[in-house]
PDB file of C-alpha atoms in Angstrom:
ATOM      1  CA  UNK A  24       0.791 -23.122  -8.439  1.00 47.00           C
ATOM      2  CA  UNK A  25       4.490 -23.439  -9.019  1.00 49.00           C
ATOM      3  CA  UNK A  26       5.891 -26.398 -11.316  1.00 49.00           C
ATOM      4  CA  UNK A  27       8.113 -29.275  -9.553  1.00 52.00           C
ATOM      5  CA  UNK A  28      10.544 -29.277 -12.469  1.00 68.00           C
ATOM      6  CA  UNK A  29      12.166 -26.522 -13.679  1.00 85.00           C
ATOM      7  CA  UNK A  30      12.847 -26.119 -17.253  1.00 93.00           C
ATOM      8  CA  UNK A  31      16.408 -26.115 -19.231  1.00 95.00           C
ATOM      9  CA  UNK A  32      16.400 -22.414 -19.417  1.00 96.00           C
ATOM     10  CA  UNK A  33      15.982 -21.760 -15.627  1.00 97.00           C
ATOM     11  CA  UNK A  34      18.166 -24.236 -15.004  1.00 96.00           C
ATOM     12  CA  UNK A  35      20.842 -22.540 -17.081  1.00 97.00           C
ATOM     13  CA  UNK A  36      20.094 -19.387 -15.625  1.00 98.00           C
ATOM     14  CA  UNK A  37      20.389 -19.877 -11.814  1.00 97.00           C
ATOM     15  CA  UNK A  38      23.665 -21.702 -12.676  1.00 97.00           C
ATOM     16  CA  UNK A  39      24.640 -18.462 -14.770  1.00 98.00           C
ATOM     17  CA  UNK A  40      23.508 -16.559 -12.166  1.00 98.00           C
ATOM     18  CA  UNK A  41      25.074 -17.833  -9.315  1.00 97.00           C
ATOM     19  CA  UNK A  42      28.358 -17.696 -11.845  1.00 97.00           C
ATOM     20  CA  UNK A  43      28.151 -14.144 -11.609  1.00 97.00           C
ATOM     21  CA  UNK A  44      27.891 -13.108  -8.075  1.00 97.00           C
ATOM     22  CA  UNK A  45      31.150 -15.446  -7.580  1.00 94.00           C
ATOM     23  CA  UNK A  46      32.525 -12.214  -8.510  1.00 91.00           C
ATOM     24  CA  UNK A  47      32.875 -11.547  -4.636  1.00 89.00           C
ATOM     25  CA  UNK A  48      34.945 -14.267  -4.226  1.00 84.00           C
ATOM     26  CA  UNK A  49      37.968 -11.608  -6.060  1.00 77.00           C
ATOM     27  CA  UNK A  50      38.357  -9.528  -3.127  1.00 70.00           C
ATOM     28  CA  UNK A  51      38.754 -12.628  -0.712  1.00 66.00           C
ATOM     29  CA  UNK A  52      41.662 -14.180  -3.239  1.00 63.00           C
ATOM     30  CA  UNK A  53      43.333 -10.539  -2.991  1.00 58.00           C
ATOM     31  CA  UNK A  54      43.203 -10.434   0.611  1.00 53.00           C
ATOM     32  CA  UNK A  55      45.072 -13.744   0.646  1.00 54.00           C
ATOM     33  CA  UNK A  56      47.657 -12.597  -1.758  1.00 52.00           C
ATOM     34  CA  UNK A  57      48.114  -9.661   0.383  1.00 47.00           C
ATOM     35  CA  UNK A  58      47.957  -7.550  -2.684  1.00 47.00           C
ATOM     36  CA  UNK A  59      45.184  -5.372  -2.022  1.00 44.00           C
ATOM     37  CA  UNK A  60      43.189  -4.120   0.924  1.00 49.00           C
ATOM     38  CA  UNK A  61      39.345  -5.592   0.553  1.00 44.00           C
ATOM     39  CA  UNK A  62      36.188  -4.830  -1.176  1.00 47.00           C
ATOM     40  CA  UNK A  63      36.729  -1.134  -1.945  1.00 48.00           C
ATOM     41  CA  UNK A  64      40.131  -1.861  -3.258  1.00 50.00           C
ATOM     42  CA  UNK A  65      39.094  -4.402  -5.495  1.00 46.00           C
ATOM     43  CA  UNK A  66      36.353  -2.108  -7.263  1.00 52.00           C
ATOM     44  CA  UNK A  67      38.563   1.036  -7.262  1.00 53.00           C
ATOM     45  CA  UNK A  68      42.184   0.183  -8.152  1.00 59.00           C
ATOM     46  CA  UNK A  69      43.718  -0.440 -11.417  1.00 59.00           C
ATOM     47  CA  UNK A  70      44.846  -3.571 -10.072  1.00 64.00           C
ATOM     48  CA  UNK A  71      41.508  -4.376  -9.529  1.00 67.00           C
ATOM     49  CA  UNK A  72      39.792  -3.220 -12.473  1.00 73.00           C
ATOM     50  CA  UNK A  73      41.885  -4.967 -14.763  1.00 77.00           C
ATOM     51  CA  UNK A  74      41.647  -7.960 -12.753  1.00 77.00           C
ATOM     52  CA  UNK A  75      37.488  -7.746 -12.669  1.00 83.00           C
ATOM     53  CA  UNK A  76      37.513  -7.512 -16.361  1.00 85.00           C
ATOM     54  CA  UNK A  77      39.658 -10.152 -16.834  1.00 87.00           C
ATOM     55  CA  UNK A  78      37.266 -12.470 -14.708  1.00 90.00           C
ATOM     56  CA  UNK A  79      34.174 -11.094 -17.022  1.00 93.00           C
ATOM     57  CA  UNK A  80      36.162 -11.672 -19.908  1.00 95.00           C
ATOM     58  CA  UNK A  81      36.757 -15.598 -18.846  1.00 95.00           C
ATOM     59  CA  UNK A  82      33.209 -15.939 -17.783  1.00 96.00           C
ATOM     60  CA  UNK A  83      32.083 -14.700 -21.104  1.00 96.00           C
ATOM     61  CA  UNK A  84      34.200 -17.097 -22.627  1.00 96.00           C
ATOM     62  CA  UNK A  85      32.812 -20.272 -21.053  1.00 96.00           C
ATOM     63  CA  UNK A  86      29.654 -19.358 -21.767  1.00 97.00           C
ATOM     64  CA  UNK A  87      29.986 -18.995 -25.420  1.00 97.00           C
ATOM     65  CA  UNK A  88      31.844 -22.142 -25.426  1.00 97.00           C
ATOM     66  CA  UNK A  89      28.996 -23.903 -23.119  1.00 96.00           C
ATOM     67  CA  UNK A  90      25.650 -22.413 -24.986  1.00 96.00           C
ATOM     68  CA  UNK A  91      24.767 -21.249 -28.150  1.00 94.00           C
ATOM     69  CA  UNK A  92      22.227 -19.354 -29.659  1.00 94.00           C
ATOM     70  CA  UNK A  93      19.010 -18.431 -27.573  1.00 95.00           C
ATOM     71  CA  UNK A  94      20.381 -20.207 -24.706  1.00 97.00           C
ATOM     72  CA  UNK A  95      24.089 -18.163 -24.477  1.00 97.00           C
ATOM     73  CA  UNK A  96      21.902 -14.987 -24.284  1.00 97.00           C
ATOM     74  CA  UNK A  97      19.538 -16.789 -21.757  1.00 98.00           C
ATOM     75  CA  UNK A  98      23.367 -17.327 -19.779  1.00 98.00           C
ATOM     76  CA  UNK A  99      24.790 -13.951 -20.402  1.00 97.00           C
ATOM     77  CA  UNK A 100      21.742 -11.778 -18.820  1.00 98.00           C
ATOM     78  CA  UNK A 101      21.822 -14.375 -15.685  1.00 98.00           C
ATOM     79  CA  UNK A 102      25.640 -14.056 -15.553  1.00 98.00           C
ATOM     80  CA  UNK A 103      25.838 -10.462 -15.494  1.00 97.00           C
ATOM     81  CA  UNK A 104      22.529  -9.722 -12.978  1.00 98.00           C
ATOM     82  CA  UNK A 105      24.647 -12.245 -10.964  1.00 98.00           C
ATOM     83  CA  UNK A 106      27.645 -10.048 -11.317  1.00 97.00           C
ATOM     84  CA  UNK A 107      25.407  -7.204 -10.340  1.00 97.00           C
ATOM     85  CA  UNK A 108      23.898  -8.797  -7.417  1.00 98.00           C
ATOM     86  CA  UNK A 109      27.993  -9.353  -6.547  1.00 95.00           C
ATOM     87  CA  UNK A 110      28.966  -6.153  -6.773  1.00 94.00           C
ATOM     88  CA  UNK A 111      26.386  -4.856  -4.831  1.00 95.00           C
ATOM     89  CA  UNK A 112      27.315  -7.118  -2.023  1.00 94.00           C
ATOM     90  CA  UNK A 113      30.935  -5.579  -2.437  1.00 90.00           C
ATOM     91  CA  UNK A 114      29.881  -2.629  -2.455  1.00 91.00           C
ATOM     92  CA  UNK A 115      27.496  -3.072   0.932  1.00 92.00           C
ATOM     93  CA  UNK A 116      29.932  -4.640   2.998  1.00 87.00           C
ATOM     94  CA  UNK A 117      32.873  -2.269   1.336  1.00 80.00           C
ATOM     95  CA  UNK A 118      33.855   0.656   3.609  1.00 77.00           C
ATOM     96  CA  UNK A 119      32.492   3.460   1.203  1.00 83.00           C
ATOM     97  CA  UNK A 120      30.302   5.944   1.345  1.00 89.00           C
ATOM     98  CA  UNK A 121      28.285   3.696  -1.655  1.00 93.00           C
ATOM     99  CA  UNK A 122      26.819   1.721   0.701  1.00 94.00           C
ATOM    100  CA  UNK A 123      22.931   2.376   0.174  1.00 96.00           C
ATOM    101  CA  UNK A 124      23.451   2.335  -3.489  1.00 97.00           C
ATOM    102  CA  UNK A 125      25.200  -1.522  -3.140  1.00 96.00           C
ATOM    103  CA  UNK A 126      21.207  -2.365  -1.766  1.00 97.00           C
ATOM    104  CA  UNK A 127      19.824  -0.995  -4.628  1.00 98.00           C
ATOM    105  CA  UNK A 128      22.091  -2.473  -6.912  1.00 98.00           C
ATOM    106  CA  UNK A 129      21.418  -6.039  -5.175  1.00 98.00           C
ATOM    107  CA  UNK A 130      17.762  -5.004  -5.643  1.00 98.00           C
ATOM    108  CA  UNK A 131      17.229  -4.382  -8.867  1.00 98.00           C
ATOM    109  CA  UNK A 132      19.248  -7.524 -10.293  1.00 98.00           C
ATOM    110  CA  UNK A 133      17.542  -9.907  -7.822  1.00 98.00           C
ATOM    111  CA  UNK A 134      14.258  -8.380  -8.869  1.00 98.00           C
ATOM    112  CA  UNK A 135      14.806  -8.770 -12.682  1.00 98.00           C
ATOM    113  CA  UNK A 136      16.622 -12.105 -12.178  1.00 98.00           C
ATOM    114  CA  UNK A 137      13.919 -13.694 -10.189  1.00 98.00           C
ATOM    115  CA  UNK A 138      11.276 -12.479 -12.720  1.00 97.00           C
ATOM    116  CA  UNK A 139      12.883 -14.735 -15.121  1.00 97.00           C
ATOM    117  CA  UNK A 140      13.212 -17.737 -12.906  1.00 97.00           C
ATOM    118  CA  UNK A 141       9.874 -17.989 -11.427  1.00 97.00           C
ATOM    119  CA  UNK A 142       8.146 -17.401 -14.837  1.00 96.00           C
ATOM    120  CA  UNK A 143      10.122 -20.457 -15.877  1.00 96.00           C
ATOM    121  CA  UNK A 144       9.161 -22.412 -13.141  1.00 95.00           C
ATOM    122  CA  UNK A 145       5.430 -21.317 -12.897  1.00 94.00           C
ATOM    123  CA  UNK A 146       4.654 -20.782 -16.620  1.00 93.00           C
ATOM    124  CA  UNK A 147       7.407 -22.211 -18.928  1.00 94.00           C
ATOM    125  CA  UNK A 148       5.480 -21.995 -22.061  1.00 92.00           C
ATOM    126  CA  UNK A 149       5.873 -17.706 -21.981  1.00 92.00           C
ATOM    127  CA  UNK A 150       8.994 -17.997 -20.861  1.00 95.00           C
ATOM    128  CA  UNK A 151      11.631 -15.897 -23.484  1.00 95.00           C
ATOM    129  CA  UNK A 152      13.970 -13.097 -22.289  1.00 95.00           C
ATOM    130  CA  UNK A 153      11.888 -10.721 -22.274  1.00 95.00           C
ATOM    131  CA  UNK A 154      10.681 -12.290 -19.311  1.00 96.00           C
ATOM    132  CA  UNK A 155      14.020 -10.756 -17.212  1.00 97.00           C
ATOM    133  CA  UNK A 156      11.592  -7.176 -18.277  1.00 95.00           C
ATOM    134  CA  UNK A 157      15.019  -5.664 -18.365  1.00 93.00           C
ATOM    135  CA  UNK A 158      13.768  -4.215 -21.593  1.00 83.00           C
ATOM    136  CA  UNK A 159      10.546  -3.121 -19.824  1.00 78.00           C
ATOM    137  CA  UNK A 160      10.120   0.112 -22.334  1.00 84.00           C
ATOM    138  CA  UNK A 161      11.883   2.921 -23.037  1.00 88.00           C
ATOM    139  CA  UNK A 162      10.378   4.867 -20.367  1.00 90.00           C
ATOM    140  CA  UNK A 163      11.651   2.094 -17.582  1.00 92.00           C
ATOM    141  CA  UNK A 164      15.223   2.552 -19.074  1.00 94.00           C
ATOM    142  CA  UNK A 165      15.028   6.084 -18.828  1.00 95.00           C
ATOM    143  CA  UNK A 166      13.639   6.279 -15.460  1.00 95.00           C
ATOM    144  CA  UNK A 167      16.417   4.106 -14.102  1.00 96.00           C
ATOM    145  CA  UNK A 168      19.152   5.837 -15.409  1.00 97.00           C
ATOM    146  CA  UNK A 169      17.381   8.834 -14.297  1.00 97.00           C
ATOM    147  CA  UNK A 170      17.749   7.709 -10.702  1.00 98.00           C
ATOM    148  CA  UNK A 171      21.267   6.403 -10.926  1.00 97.00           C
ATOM    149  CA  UNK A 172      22.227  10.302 -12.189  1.00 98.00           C
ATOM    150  CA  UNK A 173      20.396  12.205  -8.945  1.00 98.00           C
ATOM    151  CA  UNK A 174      21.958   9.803  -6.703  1.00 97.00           C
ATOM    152  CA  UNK A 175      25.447  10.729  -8.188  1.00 96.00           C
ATOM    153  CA  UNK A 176      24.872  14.512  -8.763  1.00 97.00           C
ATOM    154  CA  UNK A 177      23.284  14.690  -4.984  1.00 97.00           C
ATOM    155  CA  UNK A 178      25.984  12.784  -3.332  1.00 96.00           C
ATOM    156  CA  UNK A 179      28.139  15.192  -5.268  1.00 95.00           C
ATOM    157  CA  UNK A 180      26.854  17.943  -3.634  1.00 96.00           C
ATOM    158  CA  UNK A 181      24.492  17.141  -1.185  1.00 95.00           C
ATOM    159  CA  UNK A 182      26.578  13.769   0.627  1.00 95.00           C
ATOM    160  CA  UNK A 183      25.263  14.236   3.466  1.00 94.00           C
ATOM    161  CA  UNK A 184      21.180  13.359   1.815  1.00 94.00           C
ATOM    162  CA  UNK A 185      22.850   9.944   0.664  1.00 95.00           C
ATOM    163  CA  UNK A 186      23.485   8.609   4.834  1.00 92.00           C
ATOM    164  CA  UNK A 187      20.310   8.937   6.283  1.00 94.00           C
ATOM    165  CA  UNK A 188      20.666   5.370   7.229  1.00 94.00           C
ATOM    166  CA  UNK A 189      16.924   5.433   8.781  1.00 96.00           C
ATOM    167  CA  UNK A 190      15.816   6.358   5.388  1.00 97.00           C
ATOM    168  CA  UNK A 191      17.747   3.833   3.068  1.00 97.00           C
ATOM    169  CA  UNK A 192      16.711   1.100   5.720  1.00 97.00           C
ATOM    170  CA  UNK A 193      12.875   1.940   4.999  1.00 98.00           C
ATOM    171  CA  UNK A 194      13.202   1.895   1.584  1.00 98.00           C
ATOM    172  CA  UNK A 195      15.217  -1.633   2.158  1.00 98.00           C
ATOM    173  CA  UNK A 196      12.064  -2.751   3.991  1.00 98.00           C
ATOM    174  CA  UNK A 197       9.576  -1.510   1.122  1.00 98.00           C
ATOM    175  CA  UNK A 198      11.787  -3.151  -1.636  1.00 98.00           C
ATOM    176  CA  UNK A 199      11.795  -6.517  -0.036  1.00 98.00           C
ATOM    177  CA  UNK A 200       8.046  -6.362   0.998  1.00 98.00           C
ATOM    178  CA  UNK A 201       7.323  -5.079  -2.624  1.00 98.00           C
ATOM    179  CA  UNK A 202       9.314  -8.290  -4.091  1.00 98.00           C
ATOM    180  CA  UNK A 203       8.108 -10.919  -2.014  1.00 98.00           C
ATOM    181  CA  UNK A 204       4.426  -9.591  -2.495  1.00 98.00           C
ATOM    182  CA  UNK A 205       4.593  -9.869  -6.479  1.00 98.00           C
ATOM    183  CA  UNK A 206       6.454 -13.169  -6.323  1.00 98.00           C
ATOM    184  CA  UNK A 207       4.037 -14.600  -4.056  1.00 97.00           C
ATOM    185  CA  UNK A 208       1.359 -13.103  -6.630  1.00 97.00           C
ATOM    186  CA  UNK A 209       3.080 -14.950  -9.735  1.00 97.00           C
ATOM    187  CA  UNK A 210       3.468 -18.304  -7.449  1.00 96.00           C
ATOM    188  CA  UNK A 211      -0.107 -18.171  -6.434  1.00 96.00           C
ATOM    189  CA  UNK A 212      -1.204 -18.083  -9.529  1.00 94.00           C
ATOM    190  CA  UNK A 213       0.960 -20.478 -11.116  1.00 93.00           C
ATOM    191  CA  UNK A 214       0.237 -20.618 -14.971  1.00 88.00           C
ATOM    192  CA  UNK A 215      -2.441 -18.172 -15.171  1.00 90.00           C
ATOM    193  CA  UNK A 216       0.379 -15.481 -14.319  1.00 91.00           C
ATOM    194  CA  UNK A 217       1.896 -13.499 -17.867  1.00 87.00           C
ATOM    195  CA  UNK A 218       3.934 -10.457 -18.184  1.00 82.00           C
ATOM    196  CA  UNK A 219       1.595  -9.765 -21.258  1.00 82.00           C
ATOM    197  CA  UNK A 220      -2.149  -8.532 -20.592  1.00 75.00           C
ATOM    198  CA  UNK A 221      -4.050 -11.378 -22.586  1.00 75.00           C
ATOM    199  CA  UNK A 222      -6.836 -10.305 -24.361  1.00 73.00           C
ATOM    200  CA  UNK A 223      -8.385 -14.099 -25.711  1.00 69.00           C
ATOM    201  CA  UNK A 224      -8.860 -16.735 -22.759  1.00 73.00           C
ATOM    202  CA  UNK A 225      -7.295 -19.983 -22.506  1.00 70.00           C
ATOM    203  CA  UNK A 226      -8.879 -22.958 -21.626  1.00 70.00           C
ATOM    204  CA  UNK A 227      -6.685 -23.122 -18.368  1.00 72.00           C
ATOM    205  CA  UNK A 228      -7.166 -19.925 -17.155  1.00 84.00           C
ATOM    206  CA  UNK A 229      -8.840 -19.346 -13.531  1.00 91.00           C
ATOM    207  CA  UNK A 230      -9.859 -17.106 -11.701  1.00 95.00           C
ATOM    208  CA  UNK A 231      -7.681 -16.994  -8.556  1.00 95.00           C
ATOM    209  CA  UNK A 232      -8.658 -15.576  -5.526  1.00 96.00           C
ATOM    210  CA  UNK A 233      -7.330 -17.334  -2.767  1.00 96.00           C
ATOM    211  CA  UNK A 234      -3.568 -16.919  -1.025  1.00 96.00           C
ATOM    212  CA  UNK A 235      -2.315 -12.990  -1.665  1.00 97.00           C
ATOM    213  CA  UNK A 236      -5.282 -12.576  -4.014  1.00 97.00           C
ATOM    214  CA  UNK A 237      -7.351 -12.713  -1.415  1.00 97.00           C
ATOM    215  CA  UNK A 238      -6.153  -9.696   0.300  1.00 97.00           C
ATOM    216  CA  UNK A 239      -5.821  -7.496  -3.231  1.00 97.00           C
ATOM    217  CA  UNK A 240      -7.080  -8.000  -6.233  1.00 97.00           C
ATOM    218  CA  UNK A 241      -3.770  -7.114  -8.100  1.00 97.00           C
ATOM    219  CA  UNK A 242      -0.904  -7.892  -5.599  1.00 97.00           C
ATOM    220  CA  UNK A 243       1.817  -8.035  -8.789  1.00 97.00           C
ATOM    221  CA  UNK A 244       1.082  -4.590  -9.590  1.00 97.00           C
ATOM    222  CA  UNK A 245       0.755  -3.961  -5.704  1.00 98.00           C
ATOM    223  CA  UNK A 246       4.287  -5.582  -4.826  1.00 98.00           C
ATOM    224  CA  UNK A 247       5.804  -3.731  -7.931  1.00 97.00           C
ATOM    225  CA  UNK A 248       4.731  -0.461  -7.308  1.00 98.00           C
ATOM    226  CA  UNK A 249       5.865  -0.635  -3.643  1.00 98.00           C
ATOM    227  CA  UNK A 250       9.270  -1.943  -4.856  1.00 98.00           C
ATOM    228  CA  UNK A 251       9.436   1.102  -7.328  1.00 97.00           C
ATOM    229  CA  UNK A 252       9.163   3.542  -5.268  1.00 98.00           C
ATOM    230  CA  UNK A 253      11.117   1.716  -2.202  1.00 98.00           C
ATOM    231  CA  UNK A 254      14.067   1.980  -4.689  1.00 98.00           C
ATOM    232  CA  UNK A 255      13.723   5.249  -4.188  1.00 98.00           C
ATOM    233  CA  UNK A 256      13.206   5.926  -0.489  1.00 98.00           C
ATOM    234  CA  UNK A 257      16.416   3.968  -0.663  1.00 98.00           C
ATOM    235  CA  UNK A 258      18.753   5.479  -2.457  1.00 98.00           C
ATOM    236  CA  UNK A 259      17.499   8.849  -0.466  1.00 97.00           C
ATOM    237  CA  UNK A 260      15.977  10.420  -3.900  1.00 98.00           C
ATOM    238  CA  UNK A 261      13.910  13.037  -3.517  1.00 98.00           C
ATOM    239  CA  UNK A 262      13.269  14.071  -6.975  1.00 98.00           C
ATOM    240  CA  UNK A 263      13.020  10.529  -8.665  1.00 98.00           C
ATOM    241  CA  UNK A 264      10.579   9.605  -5.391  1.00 98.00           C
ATOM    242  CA  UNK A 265       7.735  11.276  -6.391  1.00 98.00           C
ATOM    243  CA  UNK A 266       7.975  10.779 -10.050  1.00 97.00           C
ATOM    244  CA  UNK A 267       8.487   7.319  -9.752  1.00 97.00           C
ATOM    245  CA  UNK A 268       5.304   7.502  -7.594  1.00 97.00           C
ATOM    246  CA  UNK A 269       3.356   9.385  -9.710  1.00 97.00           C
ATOM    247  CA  UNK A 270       4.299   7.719 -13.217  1.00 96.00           C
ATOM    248  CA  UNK A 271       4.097   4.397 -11.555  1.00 95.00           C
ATOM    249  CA  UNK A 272       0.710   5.497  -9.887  1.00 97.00           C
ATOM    250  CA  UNK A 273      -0.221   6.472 -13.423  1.00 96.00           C
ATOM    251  CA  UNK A 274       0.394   3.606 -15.242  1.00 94.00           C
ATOM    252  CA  UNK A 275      -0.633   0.751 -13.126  1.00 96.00           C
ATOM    253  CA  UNK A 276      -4.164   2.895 -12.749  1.00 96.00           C
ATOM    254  CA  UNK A 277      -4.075   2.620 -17.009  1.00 95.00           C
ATOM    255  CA  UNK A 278      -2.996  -1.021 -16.869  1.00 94.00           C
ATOM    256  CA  UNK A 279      -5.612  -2.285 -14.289  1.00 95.00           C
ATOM    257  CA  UNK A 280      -8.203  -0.723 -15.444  1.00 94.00           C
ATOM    258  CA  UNK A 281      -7.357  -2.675 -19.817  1.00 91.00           C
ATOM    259  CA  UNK A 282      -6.790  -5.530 -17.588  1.00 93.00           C
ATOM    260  CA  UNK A 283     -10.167  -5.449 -15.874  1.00 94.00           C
ATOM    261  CA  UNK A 284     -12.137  -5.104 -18.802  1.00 92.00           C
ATOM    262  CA  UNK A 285     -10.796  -8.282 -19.835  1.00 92.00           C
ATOM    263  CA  UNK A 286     -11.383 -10.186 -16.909  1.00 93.00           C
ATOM    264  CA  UNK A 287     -14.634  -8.637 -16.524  1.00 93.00           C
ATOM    265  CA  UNK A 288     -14.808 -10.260 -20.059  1.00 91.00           C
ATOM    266  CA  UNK A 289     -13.485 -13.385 -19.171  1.00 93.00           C
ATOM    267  CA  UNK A 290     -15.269 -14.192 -16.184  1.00 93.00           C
ATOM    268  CA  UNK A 291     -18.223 -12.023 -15.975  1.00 93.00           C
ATOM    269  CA  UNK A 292     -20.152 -11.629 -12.949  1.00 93.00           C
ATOM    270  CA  UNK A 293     -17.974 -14.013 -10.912  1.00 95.00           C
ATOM    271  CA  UNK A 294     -15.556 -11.172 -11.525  1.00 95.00           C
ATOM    272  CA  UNK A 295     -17.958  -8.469 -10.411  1.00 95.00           C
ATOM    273  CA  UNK A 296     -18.609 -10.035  -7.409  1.00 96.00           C
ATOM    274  CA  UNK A 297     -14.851 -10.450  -6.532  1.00 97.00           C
ATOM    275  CA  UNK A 298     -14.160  -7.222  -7.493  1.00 95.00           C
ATOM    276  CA  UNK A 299     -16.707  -5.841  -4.940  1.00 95.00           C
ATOM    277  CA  UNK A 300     -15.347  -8.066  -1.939  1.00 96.00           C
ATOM    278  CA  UNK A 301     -11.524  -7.591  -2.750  1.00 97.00           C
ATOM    279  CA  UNK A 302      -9.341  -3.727  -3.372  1.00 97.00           C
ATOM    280  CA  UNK A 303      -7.013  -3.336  -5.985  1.00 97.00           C
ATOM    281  CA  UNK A 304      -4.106  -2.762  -3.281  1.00 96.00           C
ATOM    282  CA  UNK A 305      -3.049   0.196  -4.269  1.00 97.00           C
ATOM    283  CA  UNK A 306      -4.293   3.820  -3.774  1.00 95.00           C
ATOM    284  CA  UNK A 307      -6.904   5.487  -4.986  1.00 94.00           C
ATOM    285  CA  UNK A 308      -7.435   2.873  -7.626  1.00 96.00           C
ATOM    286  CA  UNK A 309     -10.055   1.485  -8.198  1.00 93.00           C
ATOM    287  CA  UNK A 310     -10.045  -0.277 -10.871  1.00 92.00           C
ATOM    288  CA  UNK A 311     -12.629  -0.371 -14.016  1.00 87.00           C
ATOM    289  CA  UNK A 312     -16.156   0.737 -14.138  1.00 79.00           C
ATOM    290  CA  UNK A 313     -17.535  -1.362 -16.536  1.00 62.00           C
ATOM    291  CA  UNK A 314     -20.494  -4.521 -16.157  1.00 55.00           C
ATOM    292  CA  UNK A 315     -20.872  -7.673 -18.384  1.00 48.00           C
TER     293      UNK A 315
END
């Protein structure tokens, strides 16, 4: 389970964070200077802009006067997942057409943010910034930017796709079941939870199979693959949709299957027998074949 003191670099980080997102404070100053109208004035004008980068700009400054070294790049990843978890919020309570895409944006920091945190609180010693896995791979990168392009091109041309409130409220509901399923997942299991498959077993690793694991036997990979794809259905992608489902289906069948071996490896037929009471969680997976 989760750690009752959290350590320098989390600390740093939610503070950094929560630095960031005051970036919605901007449009409420404007509004009382009577200089601008509200949210989507404050992202679109020149006014605005200049007055946004300004704010980054000063931020950036205090926290290369406040850190240095491997803790100003802890600070400057929370600071500007903060600032995207801000904008978003501008964005969804802005009277734009952007709306669905604020969620996502408010999505996708939060997730990558909170990735970081909770490994620091649950299992300092991996802790580095990798841990935000905002350089997942090459192929993450690529997919997101993918999806960021068919949202623009379709609401280009197709703006009526990007409204389907119905839709973008589903894929709302997916993301935040998908999140709050993997955090659970890294809670539960506390400091037996790594980003990195281990292959050689500690002496304080466990096999954990009560809380969420007791419903699937993978629920990180359950709750991420959910969230993937919700990202998706929310942002009213089509295209993107069902390859993130089927690249994401892909590779957590791949992954489960390495990571079985090891546990199989690890924990031998206490494994086996968990394995046969408890699913993966996600479909048509079932995980690996092989017997100690």
């Amino acid at each position: 389970m989760a750690g009752s003191k959290l350590v320098l670099e989390g600390r740093v980080s939610a503070c950094c964070f929560l630095l960031g997102i005051s970036v919605v404070g901007i449009p409420l100053l404007s509004a009382l200077s009577f200089r601008f109208h509200w949210a989507e004035d404050v992202l679109g004008g020149l006014q605005s802009k200049a007055a946004i980068a300004a704010y980054i700009a000063l931020c950036n400054g205090l926290l290369l006067l406040l850190y240095k070294g491997a803790l100003y790049q802890v600070a400057v990843r929370a600071f500007f997942l903060g600032f995207a978890f801000g904008s978003g919020m501008l964005i969804s309570f802005g009277h734009t057409t952007w709306t669905h895409f604020g969620w996502y944006m408010c999505s996708l920091s939060f997730f990558h943010y909170s990735e970081y945190l909770v490994t620091a609180l649950i299992n300092p010693r991996s802790l580095s910034l990798d841990s935000y896995l905002i350089n997942h791979s090459l192929e993450y990168s690529v997919a997101a930017m993918s999806s960021w392009i068919e949202f623009a091109v379709e609401k280009f041309f197709f703006p009526d796709l990007k409204q389907l409130r119905w839709i973008s409220v589903l894929g709302l509901l997916m993301v935040l079941f998908g999140d709050c399923l993997r955090k659970a997942a890294m809670l539960t299991a506390g400091s037996n939870f790594n980003h990195i498959v281990q292959n050689e077993k500690a002496q304080s690793h466990i096999l954990v199979t009560s809380g969420v694991y007791s419903c699937f036997r993978h629920p990180s990979y359950v709750g991420w693959f959910y969230w993937s794809i919700g990202t998706q259905v929310l942002l009213c992608n089509p295209v993107c949709l069902i390859g993130y489902t089927l690249v994401s289906w892909r590779f957590f069948r791949e992954r489960i299957e390495e990571e079985e071996m090891t546990l199989v490896h690890f924990f031998g037929q206490d494994y086996l027998d968990y394995k046969r009471r408890v699913p993966t969680g996600l479909p048509f997976i079932s995980g690996t074949k092989t017997e100690p």
